[in-house]
Amino acid sequence: KQKPINVFGDRSPNSPIRKVYKKRILKELKTVPDGAMTPAEIERDIQMGEEEKHIFHTLYEKARYGDAVCTKEEADNYHF
């Protein structure tokens, strides 16, 4: 059985986190990364401090793969 289509998009805090992540990666790399690359492989080539990169990666992984939804506060503070 197919899932119903949500015409309003994802309104959870995960959506803006994933959007910011994608924009930052595309801006830094200037090309579209290979679809088979993991977030960690993609992030190797971006210019960012180690602590900032860790937060960037951890929050994206939570938004993309985590069972729990990110909080609104996390989404509001996720502007790299």
mmCIF file with all atom_site columns, N, CA and C in Angstrom:
data_model
loop_
_atom_site.group_PDB
_atom_site.id
_atom_site.type_symbol
_atom_site.label_atom_id
_atom_site.label_alt_id
_atom_site.label_comp_id
_atom_site.label_asym_id
_atom_site.label_entity_id
_atom_site.label_seq_id
_atom_site.pdbx_PDB_ins_code
_atom_site.Cartn_x
_atom_site.Cartn_y
_atom_site.Cartn_z
_atom_site.occupancy
_atom_site.B_iso_or_equiv
_atom_site.pdbx_formal_charge
_atom_site.auth_seq_id
_atom_site.auth_comp_id
_atom_site.auth_asym_id
_atom_site.auth_atom_id
_atom_site.pdbx_PDB_model_num
ATOM 1   N N  . LYS A 1 1  ? 0.847  -1.181 0.000  1.00 0.00 ? 1  LYS A N  1
ATOM 2   C CA . LYS A 1 1  ? 0.000  0.000  0.000  1.00 0.00 ? 1  LYS A CA 1
ATOM 3   C C  . LYS A 1 1  ? 0.894  1.246  0.000  1.00 0.00 ? 1  LYS A C  1
ATOM 4   N N  . GLN A 1 2  ? 0.573  2.220  -0.841 1.00 0.00 ? 2  GLN A N  1
ATOM 5   C CA . GLN A 1 2  ? 1.368  3.430  -0.920 1.00 0.00 ? 2  GLN A CA 1
ATOM 6   C C  . GLN A 1 2  ? 1.017  4.396  0.195  1.00 0.00 ? 2  GLN A C  1
ATOM 7   N N  . LYS A 1 3  ? 2.027  5.151  0.620  1.00 0.00 ? 3  LYS A N  1
ATOM 8   C CA . LYS A 1 3  ? 1.796  6.195  1.606  1.00 0.00 ? 3  LYS A CA 1
ATOM 9   C C  . LYS A 1 3  ? 1.088  7.358  0.918  1.00 0.00 ? 3  LYS A C  1
ATOM 10  N N  . PRO A 1 4  ? 0.181  8.022  1.603  1.00 0.00 ? 4  PRO A N  1
ATOM 11  C CA . PRO A 1 4  ? -0.450 9.199  0.993  1.00 0.00 ? 4  PRO A CA 1
ATOM 12  C C  . PRO A 1 4  ? 0.571  10.319 0.802  1.00 0.00 ? 4  PRO A C  1
ATOM 13  N N  . ILE A 1 5  ? 0.404  11.082 -0.240 1.00 0.00 ? 5  ILE A N  1
ATOM 14  C CA . ILE A 1 5  ? 1.319  12.186 -0.530 1.00 0.00 ? 5  ILE A CA 1
ATOM 15  C C  . ILE A 1 5  ? 0.967  13.371 0.352  1.00 0.00 ? 5  ILE A C  1
ATOM 16  N N  . ASN A 1 6  ? 1.973  13.926 0.995  1.00 0.00 ? 6  ASN A N  1
ATOM 17  C CA . ASN A 1 6  ? 1.787  15.099 1.845  1.00 0.00 ? 6  ASN A CA 1
ATOM 18  C C  . ASN A 1 6  ? 2.028  16.328 0.985  1.00 0.00 ? 6  ASN A C  1
ATOM 19  N N  . VAL A 1 7  ? 0.971  17.018 0.584  1.00 0.00 ? 7  VAL A N  1
ATOM 20  C CA . VAL A 1 7  ? 1.097  18.163 -0.319 1.00 0.00 ? 7  VAL A CA 1
ATOM 21  C C  . VAL A 1 7  ? 1.729  19.376 0.351  1.00 0.00 ? 7  VAL A C  1
ATOM 22  N N  . PHE A 1 8  ? 1.807  19.386 1.662  1.00 0.00 ? 8  PHE A N  1
ATOM 23  C CA . PHE A 1 8  ? 2.374  20.519 2.391  1.00 0.00 ? 8  PHE A CA 1
ATOM 24  C C  . PHE A 1 8  ? 3.845  20.327 2.720  1.00 0.00 ? 8  PHE A C  1
ATOM 25  N N  . GLY A 1 9  ? 4.407  19.205 2.361  1.00 0.00 ? 9  GLY A N  1
ATOM 26  C CA . GLY A 1 9  ? 5.814  18.949 2.644  1.00 0.00 ? 9  GLY A CA 1
ATOM 27  C C  . GLY A 1 9  ? 6.025  18.554 4.095  1.00 0.00 ? 9  GLY A C  1
ATOM 28  N N  . ASP A 1 10 ? 7.262  18.385 4.444  1.00 0.00 ? 10 ASP A N  1
ATOM 29  C CA . ASP A 1 10 ? 7.638  18.005 5.803  1.00 0.00 ? 10 ASP A CA 1
ATOM 30  C C  . ASP A 1 10 ? 7.691  19.264 6.659  1.00 0.00 ? 10 ASP A C  1
ATOM 31  N N  . ARG A 1 11 ? 6.840  19.344 7.639  1.00 0.00 ? 11 ARG A N  1
ATOM 32  C CA . ARG A 1 11 ? 6.795  20.527 8.505  1.00 0.00 ? 11 ARG A CA 1
ATOM 33  C C  . ARG A 1 11 ? 7.527  20.325 9.828  1.00 0.00 ? 11 ARG A C  1
ATOM 34  N N  . SER A 1 12 ? 8.197  19.201 9.962  1.00 0.00 ? 12 SER A N  1
ATOM 35  C CA . SER A 1 12 ? 8.938  18.950 11.189 1.00 0.00 ? 12 SER A CA 1
ATOM 36  C C  . SER A 1 12 ? 10.225 19.769 11.181 1.00 0.00 ? 12 SER A C  1
ATOM 37  N N  . PRO A 1 13 ? 10.857 19.936 12.337 1.00 0.00 ? 13 PRO A N  1
ATOM 38  C CA . PRO A 1 13 ? 12.143 20.643 12.387 1.00 0.00 ? 13 PRO A CA 1
ATOM 39  C C  . PRO A 1 13 ? 13.250 19.943 11.591 1.00 0.00 ? 13 PRO A C  1
ATOM 40  N N  . ASN A 1 14 ? 13.043 18.672 11.243 1.00 0.00 ? 14 ASN A N  1
ATOM 41  C CA . ASN A 1 14 ? 14.047 17.948 10.458 1.00 0.00 ? 14 ASN A CA 1
ATOM 42  C C  . ASN A 1 14 ? 14.222 18.554 9.066  1.00 0.00 ? 14 ASN A C  1
ATOM 43  N N  . SER A 1 15 ? 13.152 19.038 8.489  1.00 0.00 ? 15 SER A N  1
ATOM 44  C CA . SER A 1 15 ? 13.196 19.549 7.125  1.00 0.00 ? 15 SER A CA 1
ATOM 45  C C  . SER A 1 15 ? 14.151 20.736 6.947  1.00 0.00 ? 15 SER A C  1
ATOM 46  N N  . PRO A 1 16 ? 14.059 21.788 7.767  1.00 0.00 ? 16 PRO A N  1
ATOM 47  C CA . PRO A 1 16 ? 15.006 22.891 7.576  1.00 0.00 ? 16 PRO A CA 1
ATOM 48  C C  . PRO A 1 16 ? 16.454 22.491 7.848  1.00 0.00 ? 16 PRO A C  1
ATOM 49  N N  . ILE A 1 17 ? 16.677 21.551 8.755  1.00 0.00 ? 17 ILE A N  1
ATOM 50  C CA . ILE A 1 17 ? 18.035 21.083 9.033  1.00 0.00 ? 17 ILE A CA 1
ATOM 51  C C  . ILE A 1 17 ? 18.608 20.409 7.797  1.00 0.00 ? 17 ILE A C  1
ATOM 52  N N  . ARG A 1 18 ? 17.838 19.552 7.164  1.00 0.00 ? 18 ARG A N  1
ATOM 53  C CA . ARG A 1 18 ? 18.288 18.873 5.957  1.00 0.00 ? 18 ARG A CA 1
ATOM 54  C C  . ARG A 1 18 ? 18.501 19.860 4.810  1.00 0.00 ? 18 ARG A C  1
ATOM 55  N N  . LYS A 1 19 ? 17.662 20.884 4.737  1.00 0.00 ? 19 LYS A N  1
ATOM 56  C CA . LYS A 1 19 ? 17.783 21.896 3.685  1.00 0.00 ? 19 LYS A CA 1
ATOM 57  C C  . LYS A 1 19 ? 19.073 22.703 3.851  1.00 0.00 ? 19 LYS A C  1
ATOM 58  N N  . VAL A 1 20 ? 19.354 23.136 5.085  1.00 0.00 ? 20 VAL A N  1
ATOM 59  C CA . VAL A 1 20 ? 20.578 23.896 5.361  1.00 0.00 ? 20 VAL A CA 1
ATOM 60  C C  . VAL A 1 20 ? 21.803 23.043 5.050  1.00 0.00 ? 20 VAL A C  1
ATOM 61  N N  . TYR A 1 21 ? 21.757 21.782 5.436  1.00 0.00 ? 21 TYR A N  1
ATOM 62  C CA . TYR A 1 21 ? 22.865 20.864 5.176  1.00 0.00 ? 21 TYR A CA 1
ATOM 63  C C  . TYR A 1 21 ? 23.137 20.774 3.675  1.00 0.00 ? 21 TYR A C  1
ATOM 64  N N  . LYS A 1 22 ? 22.091 20.542 2.906  1.00 0.00 ? 22 LYS A N  1
ATOM 65  C CA . LYS A 1 22 ? 22.239 20.393 1.455  1.00 0.00 ? 22 LYS A CA 1
ATOM 66  C C  . LYS A 1 22 ? 22.798 21.671 0.824  1.00 0.00 ? 22 LYS A C  1
ATOM 67  N N  . LYS A 1 23 ? 22.275 22.820 1.227  1.00 0.00 ? 23 LYS A N  1
ATOM 68  C CA . LYS A 1 23 ? 22.746 24.096 0.674  1.00 0.00 ? 23 LYS A CA 1
ATOM 69  C C  . LYS A 1 23 ? 24.222 24.317 0.989  1.00 0.00 ? 23 LYS A C  1
ATOM 70  N N  . ARG A 1 24 ? 24.622 24.022 2.217  1.00 0.00 ? 24 ARG A N  1
ATOM 71  C CA . ARG A 1 24 ? 26.021 24.226 2.618  1.00 0.00 ? 24 ARG A CA 1
ATOM 72  C C  . ARG A 1 24 ? 26.951 23.304 1.843  1.00 0.00 ? 24 ARG A C  1
ATOM 73  N N  . ILE A 1 25 ? 26.553 22.051 1.687  1.00 0.00 ? 25 ILE A N  1
ATOM 74  C CA . ILE A 1 25 ? 27.378 21.085 0.966  1.00 0.00 ? 25 ILE A CA 1
ATOM 75  C C  . ILE A 1 25 ? 27.527 21.509 -0.495 1.00 0.00 ? 25 ILE A C  1
ATOM 76  N N  . LEU A 1 26 ? 26.431 21.861 -1.137 1.00 0.00 ? 26 LEU A N  1
ATOM 77  C CA . LEU A 1 26 ? 26.494 22.261 -2.546 1.00 0.00 ? 26 LEU A CA 1
ATOM 78  C C  . LEU A 1 26 ? 27.310 23.536 -2.735 1.00 0.00 ? 26 LEU A C  1
ATOM 79  N N  . LYS A 1 27 ? 27.192 24.467 -1.780 1.00 0.00 ? 27 LYS A N  1
ATOM 80  C CA . LYS A 1 27 ? 27.955 25.718 -1.857 1.00 0.00 ? 27 LYS A CA 1
ATOM 81  C C  . LYS A 1 27 ? 29.453 25.455 -1.705 1.00 0.00 ? 27 LYS A C  1
ATOM 82  N N  . GLU A 1 28 ? 29.808 24.619 -0.770 1.00 0.00 ? 28 GLU A N  1
ATOM 83  C CA . GLU A 1 28 ? 31.218 24.334 -0.499 1.00 0.00 ? 28 GLU A CA 1
ATOM 84  C C  . GLU A 1 28 ? 31.868 23.505 -1.610 1.00 0.00 ? 28 GLU A C  1
ATOM 85  N N  . LEU A 1 29 ? 31.177 22.480 -2.072 1.00 0.00 ? 29 LEU A N  1
ATOM 86  C CA . LEU A 1 29 ? 31.777 21.558 -3.035 1.00 0.00 ? 29 LEU A CA 1
ATOM 87  C C  . LEU A 1 29 ? 31.710 22.060 -4.472 1.00 0.00 ? 29 LEU A C  1
ATOM 88  N N  . LYS A 1 30 ? 30.763 22.912 -4.763 1.00 0.00 ? 30 LYS A N  1
ATOM 89  C CA . LYS A 1 30 ? 30.562 23.460 -6.110 1.00 0.00 ? 30 LYS A CA 1
ATOM 90  C C  . LYS A 1 30 ? 30.154 22.399 -7.137 1.00 0.00 ? 30 LYS A C  1
ATOM 91  N N  . THR A 1 31 ? 29.946 21.168 -6.690 1.00 0.00 ? 31 THR A N  1
ATOM 92  C CA . THR A 1 31 ? 29.443 20.093 -7.547 1.00 0.00 ? 31 THR A CA 1
ATOM 93  C C  . THR A 1 31 ? 28.479 19.248 -6.722 1.00 0.00 ? 31 THR A C  1
ATOM 94  N N  . VAL A 1 32 ? 27.722 18.426 -7.389 1.00 0.00 ? 32 VAL A N  1
ATOM 95  C CA . VAL A 1 32 ? 26.815 17.517 -6.689 1.00 0.00 ? 32 VAL A CA 1
ATOM 96  C C  . VAL A 1 32 ? 27.617 16.280 -6.293 1.00 0.00 ? 32 VAL A C  1
ATOM 97  N N  . PRO A 1 33 ? 27.604 15.931 -5.004 1.00 0.00 ? 33 PRO A N  1
ATOM 98  C CA . PRO A 1 33 ? 28.362 14.750 -4.580 1.00 0.00 ? 33 PRO A CA 1
ATOM 99  C C  . PRO A 1 33 ? 27.752 13.464 -5.145 1.00 0.00 ? 33 PRO A C  1
ATOM 100 N N  . ASP A 1 34 ? 28.587 12.458 -5.269 1.00 0.00 ? 34 ASP A N  1
ATOM 101 C CA . ASP A 1 34 ? 28.132 11.143 -5.720 1.00 0.00 ? 34 ASP A CA 1
ATOM 102 C C  . ASP A 1 34 ? 27.081 10.626 -4.750 1.00 0.00 ? 34 ASP A C  1
ATOM 103 N N  . GLY A 1 35 ? 25.997 10.086 -5.265 1.00 0.00 ? 35 GLY A N  1
ATOM 104 C CA . GLY A 1 35 ? 24.893 9.596  -4.439 1.00 0.00 ? 35 GLY A CA 1
ATOM 105 C C  . GLY A 1 35 ? 25.264 8.460  -3.505 1.00 0.00 ? 35 GLY A C  1
ATOM 106 N N  . ALA A 1 36 ? 26.361 7.781  -3.792 1.00 0.00 ? 36 ALA A N  1
ATOM 107 C CA . ALA A 1 36 ? 26.779 6.660  -2.947 1.00 0.00 ? 36 ALA A CA 1
ATOM 108 C C  . ALA A 1 36 ? 27.639 7.091  -1.767 1.00 0.00 ? 36 ALA A C  1
ATOM 109 N N  . MET A 1 37 ? 28.010 8.373  -1.722 1.00 0.00 ? 37 MET A N  1
ATOM 110 C CA . MET A 1 37 ? 28.869 8.856  -0.640 1.00 0.00 ? 37 MET A CA 1
ATOM 111 C C  . MET A 1 37 ? 28.064 9.039  0.650  1.00 0.00 ? 37 MET A C  1
ATOM 112 N N  . THR A 1 38 ? 28.692 8.737  1.759  1.00 0.00 ? 38 THR A N  1
ATOM 113 C CA . THR A 1 38 ? 28.058 8.948  3.059  1.00 0.00 ? 38 THR A CA 1
ATOM 114 C C  . THR A 1 38 ? 28.244 10.408 3.465  1.00 0.00 ? 38 THR A C  1
ATOM 115 N N  . PRO A 1 39 ? 27.454 10.900 4.434  1.00 0.00 ? 39 PRO A N  1
ATOM 116 C CA . PRO A 1 39 ? 27.656 12.271 4.905  1.00 0.00 ? 39 PRO A CA 1
ATOM 117 C C  . PRO A 1 39 ? 29.098 12.511 5.381  1.00 0.00 ? 39 PRO A C  1
ATOM 118 N N  . ALA A 1 40 ? 29.695 11.559 6.054  1.00 0.00 ? 40 ALA A N  1
ATOM 119 C CA . ALA A 1 40 ? 31.068 11.726 6.540  1.00 0.00 ? 40 ALA A CA 1
ATOM 120 C C  . ALA A 1 40 ? 32.049 11.873 5.375  1.00 0.00 ? 40 ALA A C  1
ATOM 121 N N  . GLU A 1 41 ? 31.855 11.114 4.307  1.00 0.00 ? 41 GLU A N  1
ATOM 122 C CA . GLU A 1 41 ? 32.729 11.220 3.138  1.00 0.00 ? 41 GLU A CA 1
ATOM 123 C C  . GLU A 1 41 ? 32.564 12.576 2.454  1.00 0.00 ? 41 GLU A C  1
ATOM 124 N N  . ILE A 1 42 ? 31.341 13.045 2.361  1.00 0.00 ? 42 ILE A N  1
ATOM 125 C CA . ILE A 1 42 ? 31.062 14.333 1.738  1.00 0.00 ? 42 ILE A CA 1
ATOM 126 C C  . ILE A 1 42 ? 31.693 15.466 2.545  1.00 0.00 ? 42 ILE A C  1
ATOM 127 N N  . GLU A 1 43 ? 31.582 15.391 3.857  1.00 0.00 ? 43 GLU A N  1
ATOM 128 C CA . GLU A 1 43 ? 32.039 16.464 4.744  1.00 0.00 ? 43 GLU A CA 1
ATOM 129 C C  . GLU A 1 43 ? 33.550 16.594 4.823  1.00 0.00 ? 43 GLU A C  1
ATOM 130 N N  . ARG A 1 44 ? 34.278 15.586 4.388  1.00 0.00 ? 44 ARG A N  1
ATOM 131 C CA . ARG A 1 44 ? 35.744 15.665 4.414  1.00 0.00 ? 44 ARG A CA 1
ATOM 132 C C  . ARG A 1 44 ? 36.263 16.871 3.650  1.00 0.00 ? 44 ARG A C  1
ATOM 133 N N  . ASP A 1 45 ? 35.581 17.245 2.583  1.00 0.00 ? 45 ASP A N  1
ATOM 134 C CA . ASP A 1 45 ? 36.071 18.289 1.692  1.00 0.00 ? 45 ASP A CA 1
ATOM 135 C C  . ASP A 1 45 ? 35.498 19.674 1.951  1.00 0.00 ? 45 ASP A C  1
ATOM 136 N N  . ILE A 1 46 ? 34.748 19.849 3.019  1.00 0.00 ? 46 ILE A N  1
ATOM 137 C CA . ILE A 1 46 ? 34.206 21.181 3.293  1.00 0.00 ? 46 ILE A CA 1
ATOM 138 C C  . ILE A 1 46 ? 35.081 21.901 4.308  1.00 0.00 ? 46 ILE A C  1
ATOM 139 N N  . GLN A 1 47 ? 35.129 23.220 4.189  1.00 0.00 ? 47 GLN A N  1
ATOM 140 C CA . GLN A 1 47 ? 35.950 24.047 5.073  1.00 0.00 ? 47 GLN A CA 1
ATOM 141 C C  . GLN A 1 47 ? 35.146 24.421 6.308  1.00 0.00 ? 47 GLN A C  1
ATOM 142 N N  . MET A 1 48 ? 35.490 23.794 7.426  1.00 0.00 ? 48 MET A N  1
ATOM 143 C CA . MET A 1 48 ? 34.766 24.021 8.671  1.00 0.00 ? 48 MET A CA 1
ATOM 144 C C  . MET A 1 48 ? 35.633 23.497 9.803  1.00 0.00 ? 48 MET A C  1
ATOM 145 N N  . GLY A 1 49 ? 35.572 24.154 10.956 1.00 0.00 ? 49 GLY A N  1
ATOM 146 C CA . GLY A 1 49 ? 36.314 23.680 12.117 1.00 0.00 ? 49 GLY A CA 1
ATOM 147 C C  . GLY A 1 49 ? 35.812 22.310 12.567 1.00 0.00 ? 49 GLY A C  1
ATOM 148 N N  . GLU A 1 50 ? 36.670 21.570 13.247 1.00 0.00 ? 50 GLU A N  1
ATOM 149 C CA . GLU A 1 50 ? 36.316 20.204 13.657 1.00 0.00 ? 50 GLU A CA 1
ATOM 150 C C  . GLU A 1 50 ? 35.091 20.159 14.571 1.00 0.00 ? 50 GLU A C  1
ATOM 151 N N  . GLU A 1 51 ? 35.013 21.061 15.550 1.00 0.00 ? 51 GLU A N  1
ATOM 152 C CA . GLU A 1 51 ? 33.867 21.066 16.461 1.00 0.00 ? 51 GLU A CA 1
ATOM 153 C C  . GLU A 1 51 ? 32.585 21.427 15.704 1.00 0.00 ? 51 GLU A C  1
ATOM 154 N N  . GLU A 1 52 ? 32.678 22.446 14.865 1.00 0.00 ? 52 GLU A N  1
ATOM 155 C CA . GLU A 1 52 ? 31.532 22.873 14.067 1.00 0.00 ? 52 GLU A CA 1
ATOM 156 C C  . GLU A 1 52 ? 31.098 21.748 13.124 1.00 0.00 ? 52 GLU A C  1
ATOM 157 N N  . LYS A 1 53 ? 32.068 21.060 12.519 1.00 0.00 ? 53 LYS A N  1
ATOM 158 C CA . LYS A 1 53 ? 31.768 19.955 11.610 1.00 0.00 ? 53 LYS A CA 1
ATOM 159 C C  . LYS A 1 53 ? 31.081 18.811 12.353 1.00 0.00 ? 53 LYS A C  1
ATOM 160 N N  . HIS A 1 54 ? 31.523 18.554 13.582 1.00 0.00 ? 54 HIS A N  1
ATOM 161 C CA . HIS A 1 54 ? 30.913 17.493 14.386 1.00 0.00 ? 54 HIS A CA 1
ATOM 162 C C  . HIS A 1 54 ? 29.439 17.804 14.675 1.00 0.00 ? 54 HIS A C  1
ATOM 163 N N  . ILE A 1 55 ? 29.160 19.034 15.070 1.00 0.00 ? 55 ILE A N  1
ATOM 164 C CA . ILE A 1 55 ? 27.771 19.438 15.345 1.00 0.00 ? 55 ILE A CA 1
ATOM 165 C C  . ILE A 1 55 ? 26.950 19.366 14.063 1.00 0.00 ? 55 ILE A C  1
ATOM 166 N N  . PHE A 1 56 ? 27.501 19.882 12.977 1.00 0.00 ? 56 PHE A N  1
ATOM 167 C CA . PHE A 1 56 ? 26.867 19.872 11.664 1.00 0.00 ? 56 PHE A CA 1
ATOM 168 C C  . PHE A 1 56 ? 26.486 18.449 11.267 1.00 0.00 ? 56 PHE A C  1
ATOM 169 N N  . HIS A 1 57 ? 27.436 17.537 11.399 1.00 0.00 ? 57 HIS A N  1
ATOM 170 C CA . HIS A 1 57 ? 27.234 16.135 11.028 1.00 0.00 ? 57 HIS A CA 1
ATOM 171 C C  . HIS A 1 57 ? 26.223 15.439 11.945 1.00 0.00 ? 57 HIS A C  1
ATOM 172 N N  . THR A 1 58 ? 26.391 15.609 13.235 1.00 0.00 ? 58 THR A N  1
ATOM 173 C CA . THR A 1 58 ? 25.540 14.930 14.205 1.00 0.00 ? 58 THR A CA 1
ATOM 174 C C  . THR A 1 58 ? 24.078 15.332 14.062 1.00 0.00 ? 58 THR A C  1
ATOM 175 N N  . LEU A 1 59 ? 23.835 16.610 13.909 1.00 0.00 ? 59 LEU A N  1
ATOM 176 C CA . LEU A 1 59 ? 22.457 17.080 13.788 1.00 0.00 ? 59 LEU A CA 1
ATOM 177 C C  . LEU A 1 59 ? 21.847 16.628 12.464 1.00 0.00 ? 59 LEU A C  1
ATOM 178 N N  . TYR A 1 60 ? 22.620 16.644 11.389 1.00 0.00 ? 60 TYR A N  1
ATOM 179 C CA . TYR A 1 60 ? 22.100 16.152 10.109 1.00 0.00 ? 60 TYR A CA 1
ATOM 180 C C  . TYR A 1 60 ? 21.757 14.674 10.213 1.00 0.00 ? 60 TYR A C  1
ATOM 181 N N  . GLU A 1 61 ? 22.648 13.887 10.788 1.00 0.00 ? 61 GLU A N  1
ATOM 182 C CA . GLU A 1 61 ? 22.385 12.448 10.936 1.00 0.00 ? 61 GLU A CA 1
ATOM 183 C C  . GLU A 1 61 ? 21.114 12.213 11.754 1.00 0.00 ? 61 GLU A C  1
ATOM 184 N N  . LYS A 1 62 ? 20.917 12.995 12.798 1.00 0.00 ? 62 LYS A N  1
ATOM 185 C CA . LYS A 1 62 ? 19.707 12.869 13.614 1.00 0.00 ? 62 LYS A CA 1
ATOM 186 C C  . LYS A 1 62 ? 18.470 13.209 12.787 1.00 0.00 ? 62 LYS A C  1
ATOM 187 N N  . ALA A 1 63 ? 18.551 14.288 11.994 1.00 0.00 ? 63 ALA A N  1
ATOM 188 C CA . ALA A 1 63 ? 17.415 14.705 11.175 1.00 0.00 ? 63 ALA A CA 1
ATOM 189 C C  . ALA A 1 63 ? 17.128 13.707 10.060 1.00 0.00 ? 63 ALA A C  1
ATOM 190 N N  . ARG A 1 64 ? 18.156 13.143 9.483  1.00 0.00 ? 64 ARG A N  1
ATOM 191 C CA . ARG A 1 64 ? 17.983 12.258 8.328  1.00 0.00 ? 64 ARG A CA 1
ATOM 192 C C  . ARG A 1 64 ? 17.685 10.830 8.722  1.00 0.00 ? 64 ARG A C  1
ATOM 193 N N  . TYR A 1 65 ? 18.416 10.306 9.683  1.00 0.00 ? 65 TYR A N  1
ATOM 194 C CA . TYR A 1 65 ? 18.346 8.878  9.988  1.00 0.00 ? 65 TYR A CA 1
ATOM 195 C C  . TYR A 1 65 ? 17.794 8.551  11.367 1.00 0.00 ? 65 TYR A C  1
ATOM 196 N N  . GLY A 1 66 ? 17.652 9.533  12.241 1.00 0.00 ? 66 GLY A N  1
ATOM 197 C CA . GLY A 1 66 ? 17.246 9.269  13.615 1.00 0.00 ? 66 GLY A CA 1
ATOM 198 C C  . GLY A 1 66 ? 15.778 8.895  13.753 1.00 0.00 ? 66 GLY A C  1
ATOM 199 N N  . ASP A 1 67 ? 15.473 8.178  14.810 1.00 0.00 ? 67 ASP A N  1
ATOM 200 C CA . ASP A 1 67 ? 14.097 7.809  15.098 1.00 0.00 ? 67 ASP A CA 1
ATOM 201 C C  . ASP A 1 67 ? 13.327 8.990  15.683 1.00 0.00 ? 67 ASP A C  1
ATOM 202 N N  . ALA A 1 68 ? 14.025 9.838  16.408 1.00 0.00 ? 68 ALA A N  1
ATOM 203 C CA . ALA A 1 68 ? 13.376 10.985 17.052 1.00 0.00 ? 68 ALA A CA 1
ATOM 204 C C  . ALA A 1 68 ? 13.440 12.200 16.131 1.00 0.00 ? 68 ALA A C  1
ATOM 205 N N  . VAL A 1 69 ? 12.451 13.050 16.243 1.00 0.00 ? 69 VAL A N  1
ATOM 206 C CA . VAL A 1 69 ? 12.417 14.296 15.481 1.00 0.00 ? 69 VAL A CA 1
ATOM 207 C C  . VAL A 1 69 ? 13.277 15.321 16.208 1.00 0.00 ? 69 VAL A C  1
ATOM 208 N N  . CYS A 1 70 ? 14.015 16.114 15.456 1.00 0.00 ? 70 CYS A N  1
ATOM 209 C CA . CYS A 1 70 ? 14.815 17.184 16.054 1.00 0.00 ? 70 CYS A CA 1
ATOM 210 C C  . CYS A 1 70 ? 13.891 18.217 16.680 1.00 0.00 ? 70 CYS A C  1
ATOM 211 N N  . THR A 1 71 ? 14.405 18.919 17.656 1.00 0.00 ? 71 THR A N  1
ATOM 212 C CA . THR A 1 71 ? 13.595 19.940 18.322 1.00 0.00 ? 71 THR A CA 1
ATOM 213 C C  . THR A 1 71 ? 13.604 21.231 17.509 1.00 0.00 ? 71 THR A C  1
ATOM 214 N N  . LYS A 1 72 ? 12.640 22.087 17.771 1.00 0.00 ? 72 LYS A N  1
ATOM 215 C CA . LYS A 1 72 ? 12.568 23.381 17.097 1.00 0.00 ? 72 LYS A CA 1
ATOM 216 C C  . LYS A 1 72 ? 13.806 24.219 17.438 1.00 0.00 ? 72 LYS A C  1
ATOM 217 N N  . GLU A 1 73 ? 14.285 24.125 18.669 1.00 0.00 ? 73 GLU A N  1
ATOM 218 C CA . GLU A 1 73 ? 15.472 24.867 19.080 1.00 0.00 ? 73 GLU A CA 1
ATOM 219 C C  . GLU A 1 73 ? 16.696 24.425 18.279 1.00 0.00 ? 73 GLU A C  1
ATOM 220 N N  . GLU A 1 74 ? 16.835 23.116 18.049 1.00 0.00 ? 74 GLU A N  1
ATOM 221 C CA . GLU A 1 74 ? 17.957 22.621 17.256 1.00 0.00 ? 74 GLU A CA 1
ATOM 222 C C  . GLU A 1 74 ? 17.885 23.175 15.828 1.00 0.00 ? 74 GLU A C  1
ATOM 223 N N  . ALA A 1 75 ? 16.695 23.171 15.262 1.00 0.00 ? 75 ALA A N  1
ATOM 224 C CA . ALA A 1 75 ? 16.516 23.682 13.902 1.00 0.00 ? 75 ALA A CA 1
ATOM 225 C C  . ALA A 1 75 ? 16.804 25.182 13.835 1.00 0.00 ? 75 ALA A C  1
ATOM 226 N N  . ASP A 1 76 ? 16.364 25.928 14.835 1.00 0.00 ? 76 ASP A N  1
ATOM 227 C CA . ASP A 1 76 ? 16.575 27.382 14.859 1.00 0.00 ? 76 ASP A CA 1
ATOM 228 C C  . ASP A 1 76 ? 18.053 27.732 14.973 1.00 0.00 ? 76 ASP A C  1
ATOM 229 N N  . ASN A 1 77 ? 18.822 26.891 15.667 1.00 0.00 ? 77 ASN A N  1
ATOM 230 C CA . ASN A 1 77 ? 20.241 27.151 15.885 1.00 0.00 ? 77 ASN A CA 1
ATOM 231 C C  . ASN A 1 77 ? 21.132 26.542 14.814 1.00 0.00 ? 77 ASN A C  1
ATOM 232 N N  . TYR A 1 78 ? 20.562 25.876 13.842 1.00 0.00 ? 78 TYR A N  1
ATOM 233 C CA . TYR A 1 78 ? 21.322 25.155 12.815 1.00 0.00 ? 78 TYR A CA 1
ATOM 234 C C  . TYR A 1 78 ? 21.503 26.033 11.594 1.00 0.00 ? 78 TYR A C  1
ATOM 235 N N  . HIS A 1 79 ? 22.361 27.024 11.698 1.00 0.00 ? 79 HIS A N  1
ATOM 236 C CA . HIS A 1 79 ? 22.661 27.923 10.571 1.00 0.00 ? 79 HIS A CA 1
ATOM 237 C C  . HIS A 1 79 ? 24.158 28.045 10.438 1.00 0.00 ? 79 HIS A C  1
ATOM 238 N N  . PHE A 1 80 ? 24.729 27.223 9.583  1.00 0.00 ? 80 PHE A N  1
ATOM 239 C CA . PHE A 1 80 ? 26.177 27.216 9.405  1.00 0.00 ? 80 PHE A CA 1
ATOM 240 C C  . PHE A 1 80 ? 26.548 27.993 8.176  1.00 0.00 ? 80 PHE A C  1
#
